[in-house]
Amino acid sequence: MSEIRGYAVHAAGAQLLPYKFDPGELNAHEVEVKISHCGICHSDVHLINNDWGISKYPFIPGHEIVGTIVAAGDEVRNLKAGDRVGVGWQADSCGICEWCRQGDDQLCAQAQPTCVGRNGGFAERVRVNSRFAIPLPEGLESRTAAPLLCAGVTVYTPLRNYGVRPSSRVGVIGIGGLGHIGIQFAKAFGAEVTAFSSSKNKEEEAIELGAHQFVNTRDTGALKKVAGSYDLLLSTANADQDWVAYIHALRPNGVLCMVGAPPKAMQLQIQPLISGQRTVAGSSIGSPRDLYEMLDIAARHKIKAVTEPFAMAKANEAVARVQKNQVRYRAVLAN
Ligand SMILES: [Zn+2]
Ligand SMILES: [Zn+2]
């Protein structure tokens, strides 16, 4: 196989520069994917800036990938050249630890992110373990499906794991890249959905996406009014929130599940957790099983990301818009 060209970051916070590397021999269990689209997640920005201290430079960011298989290793049985697949945050896991054996590969201690210590999707091609290249159902369009591979599965998995059903009342906190997909999945589960946002001008779009109500979080009285209302609050927000008010917004046995990571430590009152048997939880991406299910449901319920398209060569421009929170709702690069 020939060199792979893409756009790499060489130092924390630097611009993306054209970059090429020799991927070497294709491993027996790997596939090589010719990339058509790649979404830009806030995690890419965190990796570019080394906010988590795990970035390894130079690297090509990008982990919301859709493309077509162009090569499959000798031991790959589930995929062949020509298959259209999606790749998300995870590119590999050990396959034999207790978490991998249970189908929770995202919890594997040897889990390999697609663009940490490897090169990701702001490129022509990418390589991953074939278990993490998920066939895309026919009904999904590549551009609007790409963000489902990280943003989509991140909001889908907690809705599934916390047993959301038609009787459920679900709130989605933060209406951005994750939240706008969260509204659509919560609706598909049959729940009554409330969108929480500090941007009043997102109300109309939130309702169009399937929310039944909108709460403007700049209005503290509004949060008090919904006390005792929700079975699940899914927080996609990256900014600090009035968590005490959100705990009070839960019904008994309700769960506040965090998928966004605000900067400050959380201040909680314990009494409402005890008396209402409420839970504060976190959820990571999702497993390959979750990705298969999520894509199938997205195809059947016509769930798609609202995207701002950019040419791959405009990756710097797109990243700058993501960094400034200007994108509605997901930037997607196209080759
Ligand atoms: Zn992501
Ligand atoms: Zn493992």
Coordinates of C-alpha atoms and ligand atoms in Angstrom, one line a residue:
M1 CA 0.0 0.0 0.0
S2 CA 1.2 3.5 -0.8
E3 CA 1.6 6.5 1.5
I4 CA -1.4 8.0 3.2
R5 CA -1.8 11.8 2.9
G6 CA -3.8 13.9 5.4
Y7 CA -3.6 17.0 7.6
A8 CA -1.6 16.7 10.9
V9 CA -0.9 18.7 14.0
H10 CA 2.8 18.9 14.9
A11 CA 2.5 20.7 18.3
A12 CA -0.1 21.6 20.8
G13 CA -2.6 24.1 19.4
A14 CA -0.8 24.4 16.1
Q15 CA -2.5 24.6 12.7
L16 CA -3.1 21.5 10.6
L17 CA -0.4 21.0 7.9
P18 CA -0.4 18.7 4.9
Y19 CA 1.3 15.5 6.0
K20 CA 2.0 12.0 4.6
F21 CA 3.1 8.8 6.3
D22 CA 3.9 5.2 5.3
P23 CA 1.4 3.0 7.1
G24 CA 3.6 -0.1 6.5
E25 CA 2.1 -3.6 6.0
L26 CA -1.6 -4.1 6.6
N27 CA -2.1 -6.2 9.8
A28 CA -4.0 -9.4 9.4
H29 CA -7.0 -8.2 11.4
E30 CA -7.0 -4.6 10.0
V31 CA -9.0 -2.9 7.2
E32 CA -8.0 0.2 5.2
V33 CA -10.8 2.6 4.6
K34 CA -10.8 5.2 1.8
I35 CA -12.4 8.2 3.6
S36 CA -15.3 10.1 2.0
H37 CA -16.3 12.1 5.1
C38 CA -15.1 12.9 8.6
G39 CA -16.9 14.9 11.3
I40 CA -15.1 17.2 13.7
C41 CA -15.8 16.4 17.3
H42 CA -14.8 18.7 20.3
S43 CA -12.5 15.8 21.4
D44 CA -10.5 16.5 18.2
V45 CA -10.0 20.1 19.4
H46 CA -9.0 18.8 22.9
L47 CA -6.5 16.5 21.2
I48 CA -5.1 19.2 18.9
N49 CA -4.6 21.4 22.0
N50 CA -3.3 18.5 24.2
D51 CA -5.9 19.5 26.8
W52 CA -5.9 15.9 28.2
G53 CA -2.1 15.4 28.1
I54 CA -2.5 12.3 25.9
S55 CA -1.8 13.7 22.4
K56 CA 1.2 12.3 20.5
Y57 CA 2.5 14.6 17.8
P58 CA 2.5 14.7 14.9
F59 CA -0.9 13.1 14.4
I60 CA -3.9 13.3 12.0
P61 CA -7.1 14.1 14.0
G62 CA -10.6 12.8 13.1
H63 CA -12.8 10.0 14.5
E64 CA -16.2 10.4 12.9
I65 CA -15.3 8.6 9.7
V66 CA -17.3 7.2 6.8
G67 CA -15.6 5.6 3.8
T68 CA -15.2 2.5 1.7
I69 CA -13.0 -0.5 2.4
V70 CA -10.1 -0.6 0.0
A71 CA -8.0 -3.4 1.6
A72 CA -8.7 -6.1 4.2
G73 CA -6.0 -8.1 6.1
D74 CA -5.7 -11.9 5.7
E75 CA -7.8 -12.7 8.8
V76 CA -10.7 -10.3 8.1
R77 CA -13.9 -12.3 7.5
N78 CA -16.6 -9.7 8.2
L79 CA -15.7 -7.1 5.6
K80 CA -14.5 -6.9 2.0
A81 CA -13.3 -4.2 -0.5
G82 CA -16.1 -2.0 -1.5
D83 CA -18.1 -2.2 1.7
R84 CA -19.2 1.2 3.1
V85 CA -18.3 1.5 6.8
G86 CA -18.1 4.0 9.7
V87 CA -15.3 4.3 12.3
G88 CA -15.7 6.2 15.6
W89 CA -13.5 7.1 18.5
Q90 CA -12.1 3.5 19.0
A91 CA -9.9 1.7 16.5
D92 CA -8.8 -1.4 18.5
S93 CA -9.0 -3.2 21.8
C94 CA -7.3 -6.3 23.2
G95 CA -10.3 -8.6 22.4
I96 CA -9.6 -11.0 25.3
C97 CA -10.0 -9.1 28.6
E98 CA -13.1 -9.4 30.8
W99 CA -14.6 -6.1 29.3
C100 CA -13.9 -7.1 25.7
R101 CA -15.4 -10.6 26.4
Q102 CA -18.6 -9.0 27.8
G103 CA -18.9 -6.8 24.7
D104 CA -17.8 -3.6 26.5
D105 CA -14.7 -3.0 24.4
Q106 CA -14.8 0.7 25.1
L107 CA -13.8 -0.2 28.7
C108 CA -10.7 -2.2 27.7
A109 CA -7.5 -1.0 29.3
Q110 CA -5.8 -1.6 25.9
A111 CA -8.4 0.4 24.0
Q112 CA -6.8 2.3 21.1
P113 CA -8.4 5.6 20.1
T114 CA -8.5 6.2 16.4
C115 CA -6.4 9.3 16.5
V116 CA -4.2 8.9 19.7
G117 CA -0.9 7.1 18.8
R118 CA -2.5 6.5 15.4
N119 CA -3.6 8.7 12.5
G120 CA -7.3 9.5 12.1
G121 CA -9.8 10.7 9.6
F122 CA -8.6 14.1 8.3
A123 CA -6.9 12.1 5.6
E124 CA -7.4 10.1 2.4
R125 CA -7.4 6.7 4.2
V126 CA -7.4 5.2 7.7
R127 CA -6.7 1.8 9.2
V128 CA -8.5 0.1 12.1
N129 CA -9.2 -3.3 13.5
S130 CA -12.0 -4.7 11.4
R131 CA -14.2 -5.1 14.5
F132 CA -14.3 -1.3 14.8
A133 CA -15.3 -0.7 11.1
I134 CA -19.1 -0.9 11.2
P135 CA -21.1 -1.4 8.0
L136 CA -23.4 1.5 7.3
P137 CA -27.0 0.7 6.5
E138 CA -28.1 1.7 3.0
G139 CA -30.6 4.3 4.1
L140 CA -27.9 6.5 5.7
E141 CA -26.3 9.3 3.8
S142 CA -22.5 9.4 4.4
R143 CA -22.2 13.1 5.3
T144 CA -25.0 13.2 7.8
A145 CA -24.1 9.8 9.2
A146 CA -20.4 10.6 9.9
P147 CA -21.1 12.4 13.2
L148 CA -23.2 9.5 14.4
L149 CA -20.0 7.5 14.8
C150 CA -18.9 9.5 17.9
A151 CA -21.5 12.1 18.8
G152 CA -24.4 9.7 17.9
V153 CA -23.3 6.7 19.8
T154 CA -22.3 8.8 22.8
V155 CA -25.9 10.0 23.3
Y156 CA -27.5 6.7 22.1
T157 CA -25.8 4.4 24.6
P158 CA -27.1 6.0 27.8
L159 CA -30.6 6.2 26.4
R160 CA -30.4 2.5 25.8
N161 CA -28.6 1.5 29.0
Y162 CA -31.0 3.5 31.3
G163 CA -34.0 1.9 29.7
V164 CA -35.7 4.9 28.1
R165 CA -39.2 3.9 26.9
P166 CA -42.4 5.7 25.9
S167 CA -43.3 6.5 29.5
S168 CA -40.0 8.2 30.1
R169 CA -39.4 11.9 30.4
V170 CA -36.0 12.8 29.1
G171 CA -34.1 16.1 29.2
V172 CA -31.1 16.8 26.9
I173 CA -28.8 19.5 28.4
G174 CA -26.8 21.4 25.8
I175 CA -28.0 21.6 22.2
G176 CA -24.9 21.3 20.1
G177 CA -23.1 18.5 18.2
L178 CA -24.2 15.8 20.7
G179 CA -27.4 17.3 22.0
H180 CA -29.1 17.8 18.6
I181 CA -28.7 14.1 17.9
G182 CA -29.7 13.2 21.5
I183 CA -33.1 14.9 21.0
Q184 CA -33.7 12.7 17.9
F185 CA -32.7 9.4 19.5
A186 CA -34.8 10.2 22.7
K187 CA -37.8 10.9 20.5
A188 CA -37.1 7.6 18.6
F189 CA -37.2 5.8 22.0
G190 CA -40.7 7.2 22.4
A191 CA -39.9 9.5 25.3
E192 CA -41.2 13.0 26.1
V193 CA -38.2 15.2 25.3
T194 CA -37.1 18.5 26.8
A195 CA -34.2 20.5 25.3
F196 CA -32.2 22.6 27.8
S197 CA -30.0 25.3 26.3
S198 CA -28.6 28.7 27.2
S199 CA -29.2 29.8 23.6
K200 CA -32.8 30.9 23.3
N201 CA -32.4 31.1 19.5
K202 CA -32.0 27.3 19.4
E203 CA -35.6 26.7 20.6
E204 CA -37.2 26.5 17.1
E205 CA -34.6 24.1 15.8
A206 CA -34.8 21.9 19.0
I207 CA -38.6 21.6 18.5
E208 CA -38.1 20.8 14.8
L209 CA -35.6 18.0 15.8
G210 CA -38.3 16.4 18.0
A211 CA -38.2 18.2 21.4
H212 CA -41.6 18.6 23.0
Q213 CA -40.4 21.5 25.3
F214 CA -37.6 23.9 25.5
V215 CA -36.1 25.3 28.7
N216 CA -33.9 28.4 28.6
T217 CA -31.2 27.7 31.2
R218 CA -30.3 31.4 31.5
D219 CA -33.7 31.7 33.2
T220 CA -33.1 30.2 36.7
G221 CA -36.8 30.4 37.5
A222 CA -37.4 28.1 34.5
L223 CA -35.2 25.3 36.0
K224 CA -37.0 25.5 39.3
K225 CA -40.3 25.1 37.5
V226 CA -39.4 21.7 36.1
A227 CA -38.4 20.3 39.6
G228 CA -39.3 16.6 39.9
S229 CA -39.9 16.1 36.1
Y230 CA -37.3 13.8 34.5
D231 CA -36.4 10.2 34.5
L232 CA -33.1 10.8 32.6
L233 CA -31.2 14.0 32.1
L234 CA -28.5 13.6 29.6
S235 CA -25.9 16.4 29.9
T236 CA -23.9 17.1 26.8
A237 CA -22.8 20.5 28.1
N238 CA -19.2 21.5 28.2
A239 CA -19.8 24.5 30.4
D240 CA -20.5 24.5 34.1
Q241 CA -24.2 24.2 35.1
D242 CA -26.4 24.6 38.2
W243 CA -26.1 20.8 39.0
V244 CA -28.1 21.2 42.2
A245 CA -31.1 22.5 40.2
Y246 CA -30.7 19.6 37.7
I247 CA -30.7 17.0 40.5
H248 CA -33.9 18.6 41.8
A249 CA -35.3 18.3 38.3
L250 CA -35.1 14.5 38.4
R251 CA -38.0 12.3 39.4
P252 CA -37.4 9.6 42.1
N253 CA -35.0 7.0 40.7
G254 CA -34.0 9.5 38.0
V255 CA -30.5 9.6 36.5
L256 CA -28.3 12.6 35.6
C257 CA -25.9 11.1 33.1
M258 CA -22.9 13.1 32.0
V259 CA -21.4 12.8 28.5
G260 CA -20.0 16.3 28.2
A261 CA -17.2 17.3 30.6
P262 CA -17.5 20.8 32.1
P263 CA -14.2 22.2 33.6
K264 CA -15.1 22.5 37.2
A265 CA -15.7 19.8 39.8
M266 CA -19.4 19.2 40.4
Q267 CA -21.1 20.6 43.6
L268 CA -23.8 18.3 44.8
Q269 CA -26.3 18.1 47.6
I270 CA -26.5 14.6 48.9
Q271 CA -29.9 14.7 50.5
P272 CA -32.0 14.7 47.2
L273 CA -29.9 11.8 46.0
I274 CA -30.7 9.7 49.1
S275 CA -34.4 10.7 49.5
G276 CA -35.2 10.3 45.8
Q277 CA -32.8 7.5 45.1
R278 CA -31.4 9.6 42.3
T279 CA -28.1 8.8 40.5
V280 CA -25.4 10.9 39.0
A281 CA -23.6 8.8 36.3
G282 CA -21.2 9.1 33.4
S283 CA -21.2 7.3 30.0
S284 CA -18.4 6.8 27.5
I285 CA -18.7 6.3 23.8
G286 CA -20.3 2.8 23.3
S287 CA -19.2 -0.6 22.1
P288 CA -19.2 -2.0 18.5
R289 CA -22.6 -3.6 19.5
D290 CA -23.9 -0.2 20.4
L291 CA -22.6 1.2 17.1
Y292 CA -24.4 -1.5 15.1
E293 CA -27.7 -0.9 16.9
M294 CA -27.4 2.9 16.8
L295 CA -26.8 3.0 13.1
D296 CA -29.7 0.6 12.4
I297 CA -32.1 2.8 14.5
A298 CA -30.8 5.9 12.8
A299 CA -31.5 4.5 9.4
R300 CA -35.0 3.3 10.4
H301 CA -36.0 6.5 12.2
K302 CA -34.2 8.9 9.8
I303 CA -31.9 10.3 12.4
K304 CA -29.1 12.4 11.0
A305 CA -26.7 15.1 12.0
V306 CA -27.3 18.7 10.9
T307 CA -24.0 19.4 9.3
E308 CA -21.9 22.3 7.9
P309 CA -19.8 20.8 5.1
F310 CA -16.2 21.7 4.4
A311 CA -13.6 20.4 1.9
M312 CA -10.9 18.4 3.6
A313 CA -8.4 21.1 2.5
K314 CA -10.4 23.6 4.6
A315 CA -9.8 21.6 7.8
N316 CA -8.2 24.5 9.6
E317 CA -11.1 26.8 8.9
A318 CA -13.6 24.1 10.1
V319 CA -11.6 23.4 13.3
A320 CA -11.5 27.2 14.1
R321 CA -15.3 27.3 13.8
V322 CA -15.7 24.3 16.0
Q323 CA -13.3 25.8 18.6
K324 CA -15.4 29.0 18.7
N325 CA -18.7 27.0 19.0
Q326 CA -20.0 28.6 15.8
V327 CA -21.0 25.4 14.0
R328 CA -24.7 24.3 13.8
Y329 CA -24.4 21.5 14.6
R330 CA -21.5 19.5 13.3
A331 CA -18.7 20.4 10.8
V332 CA -18.0 17.5 8.4
L333 CA -15.0 17.4 6.1
A334 CA -15.3 15.8 2.7
N335 CA -12.7 14.3 0.3
Ligands
ZN1 ZN -15.7 12.4 19.5
ZN2 ZN -9.8 -5.8 26.2

